[in-house]
XYZ file of C-alpha atoms in Angstrom:
236
model
C 47.738 46.579 -38.081
C 44.869 48.306 -40.029
C 41.306 47.296 -39.632
C 41.670 45.707 -43.145
C 43.954 43.288 -41.732
C 43.354 42.700 -38.602
C 39.061 41.394 -40.864
C 41.706 39.072 -43.023
C 44.539 37.654 -39.767
C 40.569 36.792 -38.391
C 38.758 35.126 -42.140
C 41.941 33.127 -42.546
C 42.345 32.202 -38.480
C 38.435 30.947 -39.130
C 39.728 29.451 -42.190
C 42.073 26.746 -39.604
C 38.925 25.752 -37.616
C 36.192 23.253 -38.766
C 34.724 23.774 -35.466
C 32.431 26.791 -34.200
C 35.773 28.537 -31.828
C 34.337 30.774 -28.731
C 34.489 34.776 -29.907
C 37.225 34.636 -26.100
C 39.547 32.314 -28.049
C 39.905 34.146 -31.377
C 40.612 37.541 -29.392
C 43.073 35.349 -27.419
C 44.592 35.466 -30.848
C 44.426 37.927 -33.050
C 45.313 39.975 -30.029
C 42.269 42.281 -28.889
C 38.802 42.409 -27.429
C 35.845 40.557 -26.962
C 34.401 43.803 -28.182
C 36.402 44.596 -31.263
C 36.215 40.563 -32.240
C 32.571 40.816 -31.872
C 32.148 44.328 -34.846
C 34.224 42.729 -36.463
C 32.550 40.039 -37.056
C 29.637 41.181 -37.792
C 31.406 43.224 -40.437
C 32.372 40.245 -42.368
C 29.012 39.218 -42.045
C 28.316 42.622 -43.802
C 30.514 41.868 -45.790
C 28.929 38.585 -47.512
C 30.717 36.813 -45.753
C 29.654 32.563 -44.548
C 30.827 33.022 -40.680
C 27.722 31.277 -38.937
C 27.064 31.548 -34.653
C 27.034 33.630 -32.181
C 28.161 34.969 -29.101
C 28.501 32.472 -26.079
C 27.667 29.719 -29.022
C 31.445 29.949 -30.758
C 32.003 30.868 -34.622
C 32.423 28.462 -37.566
C 33.608 29.581 -41.202
C 31.076 28.061 -44.071
C 33.903 25.954 -45.738
C 34.081 27.165 -49.820
C 34.308 31.065 -49.153
C 36.582 32.872 -50.921
C 38.543 35.974 -49.830
C 37.403 38.827 -51.150
C 40.879 40.442 -54.031
C 41.354 43.500 -52.634
C 42.111 43.072 -48.744
C 45.876 43.501 -48.395
C 47.617 43.787 -45.679
C 50.660 46.478 -45.462
C 53.327 45.078 -46.684
C 51.185 43.160 -49.814
C 49.521 46.585 -50.845
C 53.937 48.460 -51.339
C 54.180 45.602 -53.862
C 51.440 46.200 -56.078
C 52.229 49.974 -54.729
C 55.996 49.558 -55.915
C 56.223 46.928 -58.575
C 53.668 48.881 -60.685
C 55.397 51.711 -60.079
C 58.412 50.137 -61.310
C 56.673 48.517 -64.625
C 55.406 51.694 -65.190
C 58.867 53.842 -65.706
C 59.936 50.403 -68.238
C 60.325 51.546 -71.521
C 57.231 49.380 -72.966
C 54.375 52.059 -73.502
C 51.928 49.222 -73.457
C 52.669 47.493 -70.812
C 54.017 50.915 -68.680
C 49.927 52.496 -69.161
C 49.041 48.551 -68.722
C 50.834 49.465 -64.827
C 49.733 52.497 -64.420
C 45.934 51.639 -65.789
C 45.845 48.396 -62.810
C 46.863 50.399 -60.335
C 44.185 52.829 -60.679
C 41.619 50.101 -60.923
C 43.171 48.958 -57.981
C 42.964 51.624 -55.444
C 39.329 52.601 -57.096
C 37.505 49.330 -55.248
C 39.947 49.852 -52.227
C 38.481 50.561 -49.373
C 39.116 54.183 -47.615
C 42.436 52.753 -45.146
C 43.713 50.722 -47.862
C 43.697 53.572 -50.782
C 45.169 55.958 -47.622
C 48.222 53.837 -47.902
C 48.125 53.186 -51.311
C 48.498 56.548 -51.758
C 50.642 57.508 -49.137
C 52.727 54.952 -49.756
C 56.734 56.145 -49.648
C 58.381 53.295 -51.661
C 59.638 54.501 -54.659
C 61.316 53.616 -58.517
C 64.833 56.044 -59.982
C 64.594 57.089 -63.181
C 64.557 54.721 -65.536
C 68.037 54.139 -68.609
C 68.323 55.974 -70.795
C 69.381 53.063 -73.668
C 66.319 52.559 -75.412
C 65.198 49.567 -77.544
C 63.889 50.098 -81.035
C 62.028 47.860 -81.314
C 58.355 47.467 -80.020
C 58.488 45.220 -76.407
C 54.383 44.283 -77.270
C 54.597 42.796 -80.791
C 57.358 40.228 -78.667
C 54.996 39.540 -74.928
C 52.424 39.350 -78.029
C 54.530 36.486 -80.121
C 55.822 34.487 -76.604
C 52.321 34.478 -75.660
C 50.987 32.870 -78.749
C 53.858 30.908 -79.237
C 54.423 32.650 -82.954
C 58.533 32.691 -83.776
C 59.857 36.013 -84.161
C 62.760 37.772 -87.179
C 65.209 40.080 -86.911
C 68.098 42.180 -87.323
C 70.610 40.856 -84.975
C 73.729 43.163 -83.728
C 75.942 41.630 -81.583
C 78.502 42.898 -78.821
C 81.010 44.306 -81.226
C 79.135 45.193 -84.100
C 78.671 42.255 -86.805
C 74.880 42.115 -87.943
C 73.042 38.477 -88.642
C 69.244 37.283 -89.625
C 68.007 35.251 -87.050
C 64.295 33.419 -86.288
C 63.467 32.767 -83.384
C 60.894 30.870 -80.695
C 60.616 32.957 -78.501
C 59.521 32.108 -75.309
C 60.788 34.507 -72.034
C 61.479 38.561 -72.009
C 63.610 39.629 -68.790
C 64.031 43.205 -67.837
C 66.169 44.443 -65.753
C 67.683 47.879 -64.774
C 69.481 48.816 -67.947
C 68.170 46.093 -70.391
C 66.079 43.680 -71.977
C 67.118 40.327 -72.369
C 64.961 37.906 -74.398
C 65.096 34.100 -73.765
C 64.505 32.437 -76.733
C 66.045 28.652 -79.399
C 67.361 30.508 -82.312
C 66.782 28.339 -86.191
C 69.741 29.631 -86.949
C 72.269 28.885 -84.379
C 69.980 25.549 -83.261
C 70.597 26.425 -79.164
C 69.111 28.506 -76.477
C 70.394 31.855 -76.691
C 69.937 35.692 -75.608
C 68.849 38.575 -76.817
C 69.398 42.281 -75.259
C 66.639 44.058 -77.473
C 68.599 47.580 -77.715
C 70.345 45.721 -80.208
C 67.037 43.756 -81.878
C 66.316 45.512 -85.479
C 63.525 44.908 -88.110
C 60.969 42.836 -86.231
C 58.883 41.169 -87.888
C 55.248 39.076 -86.256
C 55.858 36.160 -88.364
C 52.166 35.082 -86.757
C 54.283 31.303 -87.357
C 53.856 28.586 -84.821
C 56.827 26.757 -83.865
C 56.379 23.352 -82.804
C 57.028 23.985 -79.757
C 55.101 24.485 -76.243
C 56.374 27.160 -74.666
C 56.951 25.910 -71.112
C 58.127 22.650 -71.941
C 60.965 24.948 -73.706
C 61.573 27.246 -70.356
C 61.653 24.386 -68.543
C 63.746 23.116 -70.728
C 66.073 26.109 -70.679
C 66.090 26.891 -67.203
C 68.481 23.162 -67.008
C 70.434 24.414 -69.592
C 72.045 27.429 -66.849
C 73.752 24.994 -65.125
C 74.913 23.253 -67.277
C 78.595 23.191 -67.998
C 78.609 25.098 -71.264
C 80.247 28.394 -71.171
C 77.881 31.734 -72.409
C 79.621 32.779 -75.298
C 77.591 29.536 -76.063
C 74.889 30.509 -75.257
C 74.417 33.545 -74.491
C 74.371 36.421 -77.920
C 73.598 38.827 -75.381
C 76.711 40.392 -74.505
């Protein structure tokens, strides 16, 4: 266990106790020596944690203390790096650049030992698929955030083209394809659209009349309904 992870555990333990708890009890629960416990308490106090008390009297963490945002466990570090590396290899260039920038910002303010863990993680992401989209996925993501309609030309698996006007509410990232979930005005139903089969994408700027959250909830319910994929899935 790294020291940063141990300090995080100590804060979590103190949070569970509303009354002062002795240093010996804390040390036993954490599996460290009493000297190490006192040193960790002093470190947290020096970092601004409102821990009151002293040796022989016990310690208590004042209510309302928020954990420093950049104290991560080893597995949390691995999850952050792996996720960022995966997004950085996606064809959505703006999202990929944002993932790289975000990871650099995290690394810049991490404690030295955690920064070393971040740099040394061995969880890697393989090369991305060559199945790239001709549209800007950033436009799709913005339309989803702002609850705006999108227009585009769509070709199905047989190559038949049709014009669509949709209310996008989700974008799924798979290894080889990206799939947009939307309410389709043409079909008057939920539909799934593969991004690599979309072209002539148009951001209408027109707000659709439903809230994204409610549509997402309704769409999820339809996934378990006894309906054929052919009716609701234009991505096949």
